[in-house]
Amino acid sequence: KAGVTQTPRYLIKTRGQQVTLSCSPISGHRSVSWYQQTPGQGLQFLFEYFSETQRNKGNFPGRFSGRQFSNSRSEMNVSTLELGDSALYLCASSSKVGGSGTEAFFGQGTRLTVV
Amino acid sequence: DAKTTQPNSMESNEEEPVHLPCNHSTISGTDYIHWYRQLPSQGPEYVIHGLTSNVNNRMASLAIAEDRKSSTLILHRATLRDAAVYYCILRDRDNFNKFYFGSGTKLNVKP
């Protein structure tokens, strides 16, 4: 069973540009969550999608947005990039959105560097 | 937002047991206790989870206090491959995939 796939793995962008990151969840998983990891702030929740609907959102500015497609693949977009957006962006997929505890599976992340 | 407290770092010798503590004094009755670990340059990896009772799996054991305000992840025989940052996370039944990671415990395993 293929794991969570994130593309691209590495990305370098210039301040002011925008970027789109992609996440393909494990087959059959309908929940996709996104996280930002930086040395200073650690792992922070961005948003969660389930069946093409955003269920939860973290405390990030509106420059950060996402969407989910009917095949459960998800994209996140960051517009007007700032130096502080340099981070590892992680995606996780899960088969459930609630109820009894089950594991979430994380991808290896996309390393975004803003110069 | 993090609702758990863990020591910043711990050290262990290879082949010895490791007990990683976590405090979650504000845990609610519907919160599940999950442990994840993150190896260098990788995404977090599920280790174990529990609700009220102690749990064992092939990777580790989870001991949950009777009042559920603390838990301990037990690695029975640490290996060099277990060197990672370990996160104790509470998963709310209603906001299941909204993880608050906290700072985690960086485990160093000495040969």
Short mmCIF file of N, CA and C in Angstrom, two decimals, chain A residues 25-87:
data_model
loop_
_atom_site.label_atom_id
_atom_site.label_comp_id
_atom_site.label_asym_id
_atom_site.label_seq_id
_atom_site.Cartn_x
_atom_site.Cartn_y
_atom_site.Cartn_z
N PRO A 25 -3.03 11.34 -0.55
CA PRO A 25 -3.16 10.52 0.65
C PRO A 25 -3.12 9.03 0.31
N ILE A 26 -3.08 8.24 1.35
CA ILE A 26 -3.17 6.79 1.18
C ILE A 26 -4.52 6.46 0.56
N SER A 27 -4.51 5.49 -0.33
CA SER A 27 -5.74 5.11 -1.01
C SER A 27 -6.84 4.76 0.00
N GLY A 28 -8.00 5.39 -0.20
CA GLY A 28 -9.13 5.13 0.69
C GLY A 28 -9.24 6.12 1.83
N HIS A 29 -8.17 6.87 2.09
CA HIS A 29 -8.24 7.90 3.15
C HIS A 29 -8.89 9.15 2.60
N ARG A 30 -9.83 9.69 3.38
CA ARG A 30 -10.55 10.87 2.91
C ARG A 30 -10.20 12.13 3.69
N SER A 31 -9.44 11.99 4.76
CA SER A 31 -9.05 13.16 5.54
C SER A 31 -7.59 13.49 5.26
N VAL A 32 -7.34 14.76 4.97
CA VAL A 32 -5.98 15.24 4.76
C VAL A 32 -5.76 16.48 5.61
N SER A 33 -4.66 16.47 6.36
CA SER A 33 -4.31 17.62 7.20
C SER A 33 -2.96 18.14 6.77
N TRP A 34 -2.74 19.43 6.98
CA TRP A 34 -1.47 20.07 6.64
C TRP A 34 -0.86 20.71 7.87
N TYR A 35 0.48 20.65 7.95
CA TYR A 35 1.23 21.21 9.07
C TYR A 35 2.45 21.95 8.53
N GLN A 36 2.83 22.97 9.28
CA GLN A 36 4.06 23.70 8.99
C GLN A 36 5.05 23.42 10.12
N GLN A 37 6.28 23.07 9.77
CA GLN A 37 7.30 22.82 10.79
C GLN A 37 8.47 23.76 10.58
N THR A 38 8.76 24.54 11.61
CA THR A 38 9.91 25.43 11.61
C THR A 38 10.70 25.21 12.88
N PRO A 39 12.00 25.52 12.89
CA PRO A 39 12.80 25.34 14.10
C PRO A 39 12.27 26.15 15.28
N GLY A 40 11.74 27.33 15.02
CA GLY A 40 11.30 28.18 16.11
C GLY A 40 9.93 27.85 16.66
N GLN A 41 9.01 27.47 15.79
CA GLN A 41 7.61 27.25 16.19
C GLN A 41 7.23 25.77 16.27
N GLY A 42 8.09 24.90 15.82
CA GLY A 42 7.76 23.47 15.84
C GLY A 42 6.71 23.14 14.80
N LEU A 43 5.91 22.11 15.08
CA LEU A 43 4.88 21.66 14.16
C LEU A 43 3.57 22.37 14.48
N GLN A 44 3.05 23.09 13.49
CA GLN A 44 1.81 23.83 13.70
C GLN A 44 0.76 23.41 12.68
N PHE A 45 -0.45 23.22 13.15
CA PHE A 45 -1.57 22.79 12.32
C PHE A 45 -2.02 23.92 11.40
N LEU A 46 -2.17 23.62 10.12
CA LEU A 46 -2.64 24.60 9.14
C LEU A 46 -4.14 24.43 8.88
N PHE A 47 -4.52 23.29 8.34
CA PHE A 47 -5.94 23.01 8.08
C PHE A 47 -6.14 21.53 7.79
N GLU A 48 -7.43 21.14 7.85
CA GLU A 48 -7.83 19.76 7.58
C GLU A 48 -8.97 19.76 6.58
N TYR A 49 -8.91 18.83 5.65
CA TYR A 49 -9.97 18.66 4.67
C TYR A 49 -10.52 17.25 4.74
N PHE A 50 -11.81 17.16 4.53
CA PHE A 50 -12.48 15.86 4.46
C PHE A 50 -13.58 15.96 3.43
N SER A 51 -13.58 15.04 2.50
CA SER A 51 -14.59 15.04 1.43
C SER A 51 -14.75 16.43 0.82
N GLU A 52 -13.62 17.02 0.46
CA GLU A 52 -13.55 18.30 -0.27
C GLU A 52 -13.98 19.50 0.57
N THR A 53 -14.20 19.31 1.87
CA THR A 53 -14.64 20.41 2.74
C THR A 53 -13.60 20.67 3.82
N GLN A 54 -13.33 21.94 4.08
CA GLN A 54 -12.41 22.25 5.16
C GLN A 54 -13.12 22.08 6.50
N ARG A 55 -12.56 21.24 7.35
CA ARG A 55 -13.19 20.94 8.65
C ARG A 55 -12.59 21.78 9.77
N ASN A 56 -11.32 22.02 9.69
CA ASN A 56 -10.64 22.75 10.74
C ASN A 56 -9.58 23.66 10.13
N LYS A 57 -9.29 24.75 10.83
CA LYS A 57 -8.28 25.68 10.34
C LYS A 57 -7.45 26.14 11.52
N GLY A 58 -6.15 26.24 11.31
CA GLY A 58 -5.26 26.74 12.35
C GLY A 58 -5.14 28.26 12.27
N ASN A 59 -4.24 28.81 13.08
CA ASN A 59 -4.08 30.26 13.17
C ASN A 59 -3.03 30.77 12.20
N PHE A 60 -3.34 30.73 10.95
CA PHE A 60 -2.45 31.22 9.92
C PHE A 60 -3.18 32.28 9.09
N PRO A 61 -2.42 33.22 8.52
CA PRO A 61 -3.06 34.28 7.72
C PRO A 61 -3.73 33.72 6.47
N GLY A 62 -4.57 34.56 5.86
CA GLY A 62 -5.32 34.13 4.70
C GLY A 62 -4.47 33.82 3.48
N ARG A 63 -3.18 34.16 3.54
CA ARG A 63 -2.29 33.82 2.43
C ARG A 63 -2.14 32.30 2.28
N PHE A 64 -2.45 31.61 3.34
CA PHE A 64 -2.38 30.14 3.33
C PHE A 64 -3.77 29.60 3.03
N SER A 65 -3.87 28.84 1.99
CA SER A 65 -5.17 28.27 1.63
C SER A 65 -4.97 26.84 1.12
N GLY A 66 -6.06 26.14 1.03
CA GLY A 66 -5.95 24.77 0.55
C GLY A 66 -7.24 24.35 -0.11
N ARG A 67 -7.20 23.17 -0.67
CA ARG A 67 -8.40 22.57 -1.23
C ARG A 67 -8.18 21.07 -1.34
N GLN A 68 -9.30 20.38 -1.50
CA GLN A 68 -9.23 18.93 -1.68
C GLN A 68 -10.10 18.56 -2.86
N PHE A 69 -9.62 17.63 -3.65
CA PHE A 69 -10.31 17.21 -4.85
C PHE A 69 -11.15 15.95 -4.56
N SER A 70 -11.96 15.58 -5.53
CA SER A 70 -12.88 14.46 -5.33
C SER A 70 -12.13 13.14 -5.12
N ASN A 71 -10.89 13.06 -5.59
CA ASN A 71 -10.11 11.83 -5.38
C ASN A 71 -9.30 11.89 -4.08
N SER A 72 -9.61 12.87 -3.23
CA SER A 72 -8.99 13.10 -1.92
C SER A 72 -7.61 13.74 -1.98
N ARG A 73 -7.02 13.87 -3.13
CA ARG A 73 -5.76 14.61 -3.24
C ARG A 73 -5.98 16.04 -2.79
N SER A 74 -4.95 16.59 -2.17
CA SER A 74 -5.09 17.94 -1.62
C SER A 74 -3.94 18.82 -2.08
N GLU A 75 -4.22 20.08 -2.18
CA GLU A 75 -3.18 21.07 -2.48
C GLU A 75 -3.27 22.18 -1.44
N MET A 76 -2.12 22.75 -1.11
CA MET A 76 -2.12 23.97 -0.33
C MET A 76 -1.36 25.03 -1.11
N ASN A 77 -1.81 26.25 -0.95
CA ASN A 77 -1.25 27.37 -1.68
C ASN A 77 -0.82 28.45 -0.70
N VAL A 78 0.32 29.01 -0.94
CA VAL A 78 0.76 30.16 -0.16
C VAL A 78 1.02 31.30 -1.14
N SER A 79 0.34 32.39 -0.95
CA SER A 79 0.52 33.53 -1.85
C SER A 79 1.41 34.58 -1.18
N THR A 80 1.96 35.45 -1.98
CA THR A 80 2.80 36.56 -1.49
C THR A 80 3.79 36.05 -0.44
N LEU A 81 4.65 35.16 -0.87
CA LEU A 81 5.58 34.49 0.04
C LEU A 81 6.45 35.47 0.81
N GLU A 82 6.68 35.13 2.09
CA GLU A 82 7.56 35.89 2.96
C GLU A 82 8.70 34.97 3.39
N LEU A 83 9.82 35.60 3.83
CA LEU A 83 10.97 34.81 4.25
C LEU A 83 10.57 33.83 5.37
N GLY A 84 9.68 34.27 6.23
CA GLY A 84 9.25 33.44 7.36
C GLY A 84 8.43 32.24 6.97
N ASP A 85 8.05 32.14 5.71
CA ASP A 85 7.29 30.98 5.25
C ASP A 85 8.20 29.80 4.94
N SER A 86 9.50 30.02 5.00
CA SER A 86 10.45 28.93 4.79
C SER A 86 10.24 27.89 5.88
N ALA A 87 9.96 26.67 5.47
CA ALA A 87 9.61 25.64 6.44
C ALA A 87 9.48 24.30 5.74
#
